[in-house]
Coordinates of C-alpha atoms and ligand atoms in Angstrom, one line a residue:
X1 CA 0.0 0.0 0.0
X2 CA 1.4 3.4 -1.0
X3 CA 2.1 6.2 1.5
X4 CA 3.0 9.9 1.2
X5 CA 6.2 11.2 2.6
X6 CA 5.9 14.9 3.5
X7 CA 8.6 17.4 4.6
X8 CA 6.4 20.1 6.3
X9 CA 6.8 23.8 6.7
X10 CA 6.7 25.0 3.1
X11 CA 3.9 27.5 2.2
X12 CA 1.8 26.5 -0.8
X13 CA 1.9 29.0 -3.6
X14 CA 0.5 29.0 -7.1
X15 CA -2.6 27.8 -9.0
X16 CA -4.4 24.5 -8.9
X17 CA -7.1 23.2 -11.3
X18 CA -10.1 21.8 -9.5
X19 CA -11.2 18.4 -10.9
X20 CA -14.7 17.1 -11.6
X21 CA -16.8 16.1 -8.7
X22 CA -16.6 12.5 -7.4
X23 CA -19.9 12.7 -5.7
X24 CA -21.6 14.1 -8.8
X25 CA -20.1 11.7 -11.3
X26 CA -20.9 8.4 -9.5
X27 CA -24.7 8.8 -9.6
X28 CA -24.4 10.2 -13.1
X29 CA -22.5 7.1 -14.2
X30 CA -25.4 5.0 -12.7
X31 CA -27.9 7.2 -14.7
X32 CA -26.3 6.1 -18.0
X33 CA -28.1 2.7 -17.4
X34 CA -31.4 4.4 -18.0
X35 CA -30.9 4.5 -21.8
X36 CA -29.6 2.3 -24.6
X37 CA -28.1 5.3 -26.3
X38 CA -24.6 6.7 -25.9
X39 CA -23.8 9.1 -23.0
X40 CA -20.6 11.2 -23.1
X41 CA -19.5 12.7 -19.8
X42 CA -16.6 15.2 -19.6
X43 CA -14.5 16.5 -16.7
X44 CA -14.6 13.0 -15.1
X45 CA -12.0 12.8 -12.3
X46 CA -9.5 9.9 -12.7
X47 CA -10.2 8.3 -9.3
X48 CA -10.2 4.7 -8.1
X49 CA -14.0 5.0 -7.2
X50 CA -14.7 6.1 -10.8
X51 CA -12.6 3.2 -12.3
X52 CA -14.5 0.9 -9.9
X53 CA -17.8 2.2 -11.2
X54 CA -16.6 1.7 -14.8
X55 CA -16.0 -2.0 -13.9
X56 CA -19.4 -2.3 -12.3
X57 CA -21.1 -0.8 -15.4
X58 CA -19.1 -3.2 -17.6
X59 CA -20.1 -6.1 -15.4
X60 CA -23.7 -5.2 -16.1
X61 CA -23.0 -5.4 -19.8
X62 CA -22.5 -1.8 -20.7
X63 CA -19.9 -0.7 -23.2
X64 CA -17.6 1.7 -21.2
X65 CA -14.6 3.7 -22.4
X66 CA -12.7 6.1 -20.0
X67 CA -9.6 8.0 -21.2
X68 CA -9.0 9.6 -17.7
X69 CA -11.1 12.6 -18.4
X70 CA -13.9 11.8 -20.8
X71 CA -16.2 8.8 -20.2
X72 CA -18.4 7.2 -22.9
X73 CA -21.1 4.7 -21.8
X74 CA -23.5 2.8 -24.0
X75 CA -25.8 0.6 -21.9
X76 CA -27.6 -1.1 -24.8
X77 CA -27.8 -4.7 -23.5
X78 CA -27.5 -4.9 -19.8
X79 CA -28.4 -7.5 -17.1
X80 CA -29.9 -6.8 -13.7
X81 CA -27.1 -8.5 -11.8
X82 CA -23.7 -7.0 -11.5
X83 CA -20.4 -8.3 -10.1
X84 CA -21.3 -8.7 -6.4
X85 CA -17.8 -8.5 -5.3
X86 CA -17.3 -5.2 -6.9
X87 CA -20.6 -3.8 -5.8
X88 CA -20.0 -4.9 -2.2
X89 CA -16.7 -3.0 -2.1
X90 CA -17.9 0.4 -3.1
X91 CA -20.8 2.0 -1.2
X92 CA -21.5 4.5 -3.9
X93 CA -22.6 1.7 -6.3
X94 CA -25.9 1.4 -4.3
X95 CA -27.2 4.0 -6.7
X96 CA -27.4 1.5 -9.6
X97 CA -30.5 0.1 -7.9
X98 CA -32.9 2.8 -9.1
X99 CA -31.9 2.8 -12.7
X100 CA -31.8 -1.0 -13.0
X101 CA -35.4 -1.1 -11.6
X102 CA -36.5 1.6 -14.0
X103 CA -34.9 0.0 -17.0
X104 CA -35.2 -3.7 -16.3
X105 CA -37.8 -3.8 -13.5
X106 CA -35.6 -5.9 -11.4
X107 CA -32.1 -5.7 -9.7
X108 CA -29.9 -7.8 -7.5
X109 CA -27.2 -5.8 -5.7
X110 CA -25.2 -6.5 -2.6
X111 CA -26.0 -4.7 0.6
X112 CA -23.3 -2.0 1.0
X113 CA -21.2 -2.5 4.0
X114 CA -20.7 0.1 6.7
X115 CA -17.4 1.9 6.9
X116 CA -15.3 3.6 9.4
X117 CA -17.5 6.8 9.5
X118 CA -20.7 5.0 10.3
X119 CA -23.1 2.1 9.7
X120 CA -24.4 3.7 6.5
X121 CA -27.9 2.3 6.4
X122 CA -30.1 2.3 3.3
X123 CA -33.5 2.1 4.9
X124 CA -34.5 5.4 3.2
X125 CA -33.5 4.1 -0.2
X126 CA -35.6 1.0 0.2
X127 CA -38.5 3.0 1.7
X128 CA -38.6 5.3 -1.3
X129 CA -38.4 2.4 -3.8
X130 CA -41.2 0.5 -2.0
X131 CA -43.4 3.7 -2.3
X132 CA -42.9 3.4 -6.1
X133 CA -44.1 -0.2 -6.1
X134 CA -40.9 -2.2 -5.6
X135 CA -40.9 -5.5 -3.8
X136 CA -37.6 -5.9 -1.8
X137 CA -36.2 -9.1 -0.4
X138 CA -32.9 -9.2 1.5
X139 CA -31.2 -12.6 1.5
X140 CA -27.7 -13.5 2.5
X141 CA -26.4 -10.0 2.1
X142 CA -28.0 -9.2 -1.2
X143 CA -31.0 -7.0 -2.1
X144 CA -33.4 -8.7 -4.6
X145 CA -35.7 -6.0 -5.9
X146 CA -38.5 -6.4 -8.4
X147 CA -40.9 -3.8 -9.8
X148 CA -43.1 -5.0 -12.6
X149 CA -44.9 -1.7 -12.6
X150 CA -43.3 1.5 -11.1
X151 CA -45.9 4.1 -10.3
X152 CA -45.5 7.7 -9.2
X153 CA -46.1 8.3 -5.5
X154 CA -45.5 10.8 -2.7
X155 CA -42.3 9.9 -0.9
X156 CA -40.9 11.5 2.3
X157 CA -37.1 10.8 2.4
X158 CA -36.1 12.6 5.6
X159 CA -34.1 10.5 8.1
X160 CA -32.7 10.9 11.6
X161 CA -29.8 13.0 10.1
X162 CA -31.9 14.8 7.5
X163 CA -32.0 14.0 3.8
X164 CA -30.1 11.2 2.1
X165 CA -27.9 12.2 -1.0
X166 CA -27.7 8.8 -2.7
X167 CA -31.1 7.8 -1.5
X168 CA -32.5 10.9 -3.3
X169 CA -30.5 9.9 -6.4
X170 CA -31.9 6.3 -6.3
X171 CA -35.5 7.3 -5.9
X172 CA -35.2 10.0 -8.6
X173 CA -33.7 7.5 -11.1
X174 CA -36.5 4.9 -10.3
X175 CA -39.2 7.6 -10.8
X176 CA -38.1 9.1 -14.1
X177 CA -39.5 6.2 -16.1
X178 CA -42.4 5.4 -13.7
X179 CA -46.1 5.8 -14.6
X180 CA -47.4 9.1 -13.3
X181 CA -46.0 11.8 -11.0
X182 CA -43.7 11.3 -8.0
X183 CA -43.2 14.0 -5.4
X184 CA -40.1 13.6 -3.1
X185 CA -40.3 15.6 0.1
X186 CA -37.1 16.2 2.2
X187 CA -35.0 15.5 -0.9
X188 CA -31.3 16.2 -0.7
X189 CA -30.3 19.7 -2.0
X190 CA -26.6 19.1 -2.6
X191 CA -25.0 20.5 -5.8
X192 CA -24.2 16.9 -6.8
X193 CA -27.9 16.0 -6.8
X194 CA -28.6 19.1 -8.9
X195 CA -26.0 18.0 -11.4
X196 CA -27.6 14.5 -11.6
X197 CA -31.0 16.2 -12.2
X198 CA -29.5 18.4 -15.0
X199 CA -28.0 15.2 -16.6
X200 CA -31.4 13.4 -16.4
X201 CA -33.4 16.3 -17.7
X202 CA -30.9 16.6 -20.7
X203 CA -31.7 12.9 -21.3
X204 CA -35.4 13.8 -21.6
X205 CA -36.6 13.4 -18.0
X206 CA -39.1 15.8 -16.5
X207 CA -37.8 16.8 -13.0
X208 CA -38.7 20.1 -11.3
X209 CA -37.4 21.6 -8.0
X210 CA -33.6 20.8 -8.3
X211 CA -31.8 22.2 -5.3
X212 CA -34.9 22.4 -3.2
X213 CA -36.3 19.9 -0.7
X214 CA -39.3 19.1 -2.9
X215 CA -38.8 17.4 -6.2
X216 CA -41.6 16.7 -8.7
X217 CA -40.8 14.0 -11.3
X218 CA -43.2 13.3 -14.1
X219 CA -42.5 9.8 -15.6
X220 CA -41.7 9.6 -19.3
X221 CA -41.6 6.6 -21.7
X222 CA -37.9 6.6 -22.5
X223 CA -34.7 8.6 -22.1
X224 CA -32.0 9.3 -24.7
X225 CA -28.2 9.7 -24.8
X226 CA -26.6 13.0 -23.7
X227 CA -23.3 14.9 -23.5
X228 CA -22.6 16.4 -20.1
X229 CA -19.8 18.2 -18.2
X230 CA -19.6 17.3 -14.5
X231 CA -19.5 20.1 -12.0
X232 CA -16.2 20.9 -10.2
X233 CA -15.6 19.1 -6.9
X234 CA -16.5 21.5 -4.1
X235 CA -14.9 19.2 -1.5
X236 CA -11.6 19.0 -3.4
X237 CA -11.7 22.8 -3.7
X238 CA -12.4 23.2 0.0
X239 CA -9.6 20.8 0.9
X240 CA -7.0 22.8 -1.1
X241 CA -8.4 26.0 0.4
X242 CA -7.8 24.7 3.9
X243 CA -4.3 23.4 2.8
X244 CA -3.4 26.9 1.5
X245 CA -4.5 28.5 4.8
X246 CA -2.7 25.9 7.0
X247 CA 0.5 26.2 5.0
X248 CA 0.8 29.9 5.4
X249 CA 0.8 30.4 1.6
X250 CA -1.6 31.6 -1.0
X251 CA -3.3 29.4 -3.7
X252 CA -5.6 30.2 -6.7
X253 CA -8.3 27.6 -7.1
X254 CA -9.0 27.5 -10.8
X255 CA -12.5 26.3 -11.8
X256 CA -13.9 26.3 -8.2
X257 CA -17.6 27.2 -7.8
X258 CA -17.8 29.7 -4.9
X259 CA -21.6 29.3 -5.0
X260 CA -21.2 25.7 -3.9
X261 CA -18.8 26.6 -1.1
X262 CA -20.8 29.2 0.8
X263 CA -20.6 27.6 4.3
X264 CA -16.9 26.6 3.9
X265 CA -15.7 30.0 2.7
X266 CA -17.8 31.7 5.5
X267 CA -16.2 29.6 8.2
X268 CA -12.7 30.1 6.8
X269 CA -13.2 33.9 6.7
X270 CA -14.5 33.7 10.3
X271 CA -11.2 32.0 11.1
X272 CA -9.4 35.0 9.6
X273 CA -8.4 33.4 6.3
X274 CA -8.4 36.0 3.4
X275 CA -10.5 34.9 0.4
X276 CA -10.8 36.7 -2.9
X277 CA -13.1 36.0 -5.8
X278 CA -11.3 37.1 -9.0
X279 CA -12.8 36.2 -12.4
X280 CA -13.4 32.4 -12.5
X281 CA -11.0 31.8 -9.7
X282 CA -10.9 31.8 -5.9
X283 CA -7.8 33.0 -4.2
X284 CA -7.2 31.7 -0.6
X285 CA -4.4 33.2 1.5
X286 CA -3.3 32.7 5.1
X287 CA -4.5 34.5 8.2
X288 CA -2.2 36.9 9.9
X289 CA -3.7 35.5 13.1
X290 CA -5.7 32.3 12.7
X291 CA -8.8 32.4 15.0
X292 CA -10.6 29.4 16.5
X293 CA -14.1 28.7 15.3
X294 CA -17.0 26.4 16.2
X295 CA -18.9 24.5 13.5
X296 CA -21.7 21.9 13.2
X297 CA -22.0 19.8 10.1
X298 CA -25.3 19.9 8.4
X299 CA -27.0 19.0 5.1
X300 CA -26.4 21.4 2.2
X301 CA -26.2 24.4 2.3
X302 CA -24.8 24.0 5.8
X303 CA -21.2 23.2 6.6
X304 CA -20.5 19.9 4.8
X305 CA -19.5 16.8 6.8
X306 CA -16.9 16.0 4.1
X307 CA -15.0 19.1 5.2
X308 CA -15.1 18.5 8.9
X309 CA -11.8 16.6 9.1
X310 CA -9.9 19.2 7.0
X311 CA -11.2 22.1 9.2
X312 CA -10.1 20.2 12.3
X313 CA -6.6 20.0 11.0
X314 CA -6.6 23.8 10.4
X315 CA -8.1 24.5 13.9
X316 CA -5.1 22.6 15.4
X317 CA -3.1 25.7 14.3
X318 CA -5.5 28.3 15.7
X319 CA -4.7 29.5 19.2
X320 CA -7.7 28.9 21.4
X321 CA -10.6 26.4 21.6
X322 CA -12.6 25.2 18.6
X323 CA -15.6 22.9 18.8
X324 CA -16.5 20.8 15.8
X325 CA -19.8 18.9 16.1
X326 CA -20.6 16.1 13.6
X327 CA -24.3 15.7 13.1
X328 CA -24.4 13.6 9.9
X329 CA -22.3 10.5 10.7
X330 CA -22.0 8.8 14.0
X331 CA -18.2 8.2 14.1
X332 CA -16.3 10.6 11.9
X333 CA -13.5 11.6 14.2
X334 CA -11.0 8.9 13.3
X335 CA -8.6 11.6 12.2
X336 CA -8.5 13.1 15.7
X337 CA -6.2 10.4 17.2
X338 CA -3.9 10.6 14.3
X339 CA -3.7 14.4 14.5
X340 CA -2.8 14.0 18.1
X341 CA 0.3 12.0 17.0
X342 CA 1.4 15.2 15.3
X343 CA 1.1 17.1 18.6
X344 CA -2.6 18.3 18.4
X345 CA -4.6 18.6 21.6
X346 CA -8.1 17.2 20.8
X347 CA -10.8 15.8 23.1
X348 CA -13.8 13.9 21.7
X349 CA -17.1 14.3 23.7
X350 CA -19.9 12.4 22.0
X351 CA -20.7 14.2 18.7
X352 CA -18.2 17.0 19.4
X353 CA -14.5 17.3 19.1
X354 CA -12.8 20.0 21.3
X355 CA -9.6 21.3 19.7
X356 CA -7.2 23.3 21.8
X357 CA -5.2 24.8 19.0
X358 CA -2.0 26.9 18.7
X359 CA 0.7 24.4 19.6
X360 CA 3.1 23.8 16.7
X361 CA 2.7 20.4 15.0
X362 CA 5.6 18.2 14.4
X363 CA 5.9 15.4 11.9
X364 CA 5.2 11.7 12.7
X365 CA 4.0 8.5 11.1
X366 CA 0.2 8.5 10.8
X367 CA -2.4 6.1 9.3
X368 CA -5.1 7.2 7.0
X369 CA -8.6 5.7 7.8
X370 CA -11.1 7.2 5.4
X371 CA -11.1 9.6 2.5
X372 CA -11.4 12.9 4.2
X373 CA -9.5 11.9 7.4
X374 CA -6.6 11.2 5.0
X375 CA -6.8 14.6 3.5
X376 CA -6.7 16.1 7.0
X377 CA -3.5 14.3 7.8
X378 CA -1.9 15.5 4.6
X379 CA -2.9 19.1 5.4
X380 CA -1.5 18.7 9.0
X381 CA 1.7 17.1 7.6
X382 CA 2.3 20.1 5.3
X383 CA 1.8 22.5 8.2
X384 CA 3.9 20.5 10.6
X385 CA 7.7 20.9 11.0
X386 CA 9.7 17.8 10.1
X387 CA 8.7 14.6 8.3
X388 CA 5.3 13.1 8.2
X389 CA 4.5 9.7 6.6
X390 CA 0.8 9.1 5.8
X391 CA 0.2 5.4 5.4
X392 CA -2.6 3.7 3.3
X393 CA -3.2 6.6 0.9
X394 CA -5.3 4.4 -1.2
X395 CA -8.1 6.0 0.8
X396 CA -7.1 9.4 -0.8
X397 CA -6.9 7.9 -4.3
X398 CA -10.6 7.1 -4.0
X399 CA -11.5 10.8 -4.0
X400 CA -8.6 13.1 -5.0
X401 CA -7.1 13.1 -8.5
X402 CA -3.3 13.0 -8.2
X403 CA -3.3 14.9 -5.0
X404 CA 0.4 14.7 -4.4
X405 CA 1.1 15.9 -7.9
X406 CA -1.1 18.9 -7.4
X407 CA 0.4 19.7 -4.0
X408 CA 4.0 19.3 -5.3
X409 CA 3.2 21.9 -8.1
X410 CA 2.2 24.3 -5.3
X411 CA 5.5 23.8 -3.7
X412 CA 4.8 21.1 -1.1
X413 CA 7.7 18.7 -0.4
X414 CA 5.6 15.5 -0.9
X415 CA 6.3 12.3 -2.6
X416 CA 4.4 9.0 -3.1
X417 CA 6.2 6.0 -1.7
X418 CA 5.1 2.9 -3.6
X419 CA 3.4 0.0 -1.7
X420 CA 4.9 -1.2 1.5
Ligands
EPZ501 C1 -23.1 10.9 0.2 O1 -23.1 9.7 0.9 C2 -21.6 11.2 -0.1 N1 -21.1 10.1 -1.0 C3 -20.8 11.3 1.1 O2 -19.4 11.6 0.8 C4 -21.3 12.4 2.0 O3 -20.6 12.5 3.2 C5 -22.8 12.2 2.3 O4 -23.5 12.0 1.0 C6 -23.5 13.3 3.1 O5 -23.3 14.5 2.4 C7 -21.4 10.1 -2.3 O6 -22.1 10.9 -2.8 C8 -20.8 9.0 -3.1 P1 -26.4 10.1 3.0 P2 -24.5 9.0 1.2 O7 -27.3 9.0 2.6 O8 -25.5 9.4 0.1 C9 -28.2 8.5 7.0 C10 -17.1 11.4 0.8 O9 -16.2 11.6 1.7 N2 -29.0 7.6 6.2 O10 -26.7 11.5 2.6 O11 -24.3 7.6 1.4 C11 -26.7 8.2 7.0 O12 -26.4 7.2 7.9 C12 -18.4 10.7 1.1 O13 -17.0 11.9 -0.4 C13 -30.0 6.8 6.8 O14 -30.2 6.9 8.0 O15 -24.9 9.7 2.6 C14 -26.1 9.5 7.4 O16 -26.2 9.7 8.8 C15 -18.4 10.2 2.5 N3 -30.7 6.0 6.0 C16 -27.1 10.5 6.7 O17 -28.3 9.8 6.5 C17 -30.5 5.9 4.6 O18 -31.2 5.1 3.9 C18 -26.6 11.1 5.4 O19 -26.3 10.0 4.6 C19 -29.5 6.7 4.0 C20 -28.8 7.5 4.8

């Protein structure tokens, strides 16, 4: 397994191109199953999760071609059962359920496992699909779903932690070819869901309310092929913004969408980080005096859970006490103990982490545990003095396109050490 070797203490300076969004492209890739015609998707990030999803689509019988940036899919002759082993290994693949039901009226997919950040239930996905007329049987770790006739219905998708992003995606993709009208209440409003809706409407779907908690979907008879460019990745952009601030440098984020980053930019400015919007770019500098902040993660447009670990790394550098409260996932503080190995002072009390920041960080060997926790450790390693080795960076490769290459171009002293 590869690791990153980082010599900290160098300010990041220069310009970085933001890649396409992982969390937008995965459901969009699933949506290509809804038509037998060719779909061309541009600005696709070259990530292990994307390559995994390509293999899943191929295992279903789709013709898939990915050159590292443009993806072409033609799902002319597909089956309803994919490669279980692949589907089991990537949670995001759960969103093939809706399109397979809409297209083939049946699907067999493995129950996604939990992961280090939480149990990751799919009860809301199944509730929504049942409302549309799907029979669900769960047997030996697999979901067997059949829907001879999908009919529009009223679906409330709110859960204990608010809306579900991929649950909303699944129900939308089952409803677009259903008979009649579906109304989804408490739908997810994330930009990635809006991008999926834009993709589906371009295919000929009739979906209203994108970005709002209420979606109205009028079923149509068939969908066609489409060309689409994926939105930029707001979490990658936010991650590089925090890295710039933590390093004491200044970075221009080319291609970022400030309108997708409201809560993140607001919180960084509250911490004293200077941010400028110039033309199509976002320039993020470093605070003369970093201030501690409190944050609670919320559904969009609140502060995103996927930025909580990165902000925690920055708050380790801010003199004073910061409280970060995680309201979306039940155990998303794995990065805290690893940050403490770099000298951070963090106490976890239930859903909150209390960071006593301001002590200088010094390099150490640390272990990545999940995608965003790994990003937090890289940020802390860049800010720390001395050498940090981040092990198991395959977690990072799932969601960041050539992260070490982009950081090195900004002046970070970072190198990938091939598999131990
Ligand atoms: C998506 O996961 C993202 N992944 C996650 O990003 C992101 O953290 C999450 O949305 C929240 O924004 C992709 O888009 C591939 P949810 P998803 O269903 O859809 C509970 C990253 O780092 N819930 O919105 O799986 C759930 O337990 C990843 O890029 C139910 O209770 O998340 C959680 O507490 C991590 N029942 C909350 O809802 C359900 O049926 C939000 O989960 C579904 C979810």
